[in-house]
């Protein structure tokens, strides 16, 4: 997936709900999923970069959407 669990992008008219994160945002579960993905990637491939951040080797990119930025931040936290 492109990111972890998120809230709906729009409200459903017949189902009133509020989302503390806001519509279309990563949930705490989604953040955990991304973090765990980073841990799994590091476990599998971390020796390629010595299990440490080196900006000449590692590039993390995201679109300008909040959920994408939060996803890549959480994946990066899991990687390093």
CSV table of C-alpha atoms in Angstrom, one decimal:
chain,number,residue,atom,x,y,z
A,1,UNK,CA,0.0,0.0,0.0
A,2,UNK,CA,1.0,3.6,-0.3
A,3,UNK,CA,0.4,4.3,3.4
A,4,UNK,CA,-1.1,2.7,6.5
A,5,UNK,CA,-4.6,2.8,7.8
A,6,UNK,CA,-6.3,6.2,7.4
A,7,UNK,CA,-9.6,7.9,8.1
A,8,UNK,CA,-12.2,8.2,5.3
A,9,UNK,CA,-11.6,11.0,2.8
A,10,UNK,CA,-15.1,12.3,3.2
A,11,UNK,CA,-18.0,12.0,5.6
A,12,UNK,CA,-20.8,9.7,4.9
A,13,UNK,CA,-24.1,11.6,5.1
A,14,UNK,CA,-26.1,9.0,7.0
A,15,UNK,CA,-23.3,8.0,9.4
A,16,UNK,CA,-22.3,10.9,11.6
A,17,UNK,CA,-18.7,10.4,12.8
A,18,UNK,CA,-15.8,12.6,13.9
A,19,UNK,CA,-12.2,11.7,13.3
A,20,UNK,CA,-9.7,13.3,15.7
A,21,UNK,CA,-7.0,13.0,13.0
A,22,UNK,CA,-9.2,14.7,10.4
A,23,UNK,CA,-10.6,13.3,7.1
A,24,UNK,CA,-8.1,11.4,4.9
A,25,UNK,CA,-5.4,11.4,7.6
A,26,UNK,CA,-3.3,8.5,8.9
A,27,UNK,CA,-4.6,6.9,12.1
A,28,UNK,CA,-2.5,5.8,15.0
A,29,UNK,CA,-2.9,2.2,13.6
A,30,UNK,CA,-1.7,3.5,10.3
A,31,UNK,CA,1.4,5.1,11.9
A,32,UNK,CA,2.2,1.8,13.7
A,33,UNK,CA,1.8,-0.1,10.4
A,34,UNK,CA,4.2,2.2,8.7
A,35,UNK,CA,6.7,1.9,11.6
A,36,UNK,CA,6.5,-1.9,11.5
A,37,UNK,CA,7.0,-1.8,7.7
A,38,UNK,CA,10.2,0.2,8.3
A,39,UNK,CA,11.4,-2.3,10.9
A,40,UNK,CA,10.7,-5.2,8.5
A,41,UNK,CA,12.6,-3.5,5.6
A,42,UNK,CA,15.5,-2.8,7.9
A,43,UNK,CA,15.5,-6.4,9.1
A,44,UNK,CA,15.6,-7.6,5.5
A,45,UNK,CA,17.9,-5.1,3.8
A,46,UNK,CA,19.5,-3.0,6.6
A,47,UNK,CA,22.9,-4.5,6.1
A,48,UNK,CA,23.0,-2.9,2.7
A,49,UNK,CA,23.3,0.5,4.4
A,50,UNK,CA,24.8,-0.6,7.7
A,51,UNK,CA,21.6,-0.2,9.7
A,52,UNK,CA,22.3,3.6,9.9
A,53,UNK,CA,21.0,6.6,8.0
A,54,UNK,CA,23.3,7.8,5.3
A,55,UNK,CA,21.8,10.5,3.1
A,56,UNK,CA,24.1,9.6,0.2
A,57,UNK,CA,22.5,6.1,0.1
A,58,UNK,CA,18.9,6.5,1.5
A,59,UNK,CA,16.3,8.8,0.0
A,60,UNK,CA,12.8,8.9,1.5
A,61,UNK,CA,10.2,10.7,-0.6
A,62,UNK,CA,6.5,11.6,-0.2
A,63,UNK,CA,3.9,13.7,-1.9
A,64,UNK,CA,2.7,16.8,-0.2
A,65,UNK,CA,-0.3,15.1,1.4
A,66,UNK,CA,-0.1,15.0,5.2
A,67,UNK,CA,-0.8,11.3,5.3
A,68,UNK,CA,2.0,10.6,2.8
A,69,UNK,CA,4.5,12.7,4.8
A,70,UNK,CA,3.4,11.0,8.1
A,71,UNK,CA,3.7,7.6,6.4
A,72,UNK,CA,7.3,8.2,5.2
A,73,UNK,CA,8.2,9.7,8.6
A,74,UNK,CA,7.0,6.6,10.4
A,75,UNK,CA,8.7,4.2,7.9
A,76,UNK,CA,11.9,6.2,8.4
A,77,UNK,CA,11.6,5.9,12.2
A,78,UNK,CA,11.2,2.1,11.8
A,79,UNK,CA,14.2,1.9,9.5
A,80,UNK,CA,16.5,3.8,11.8
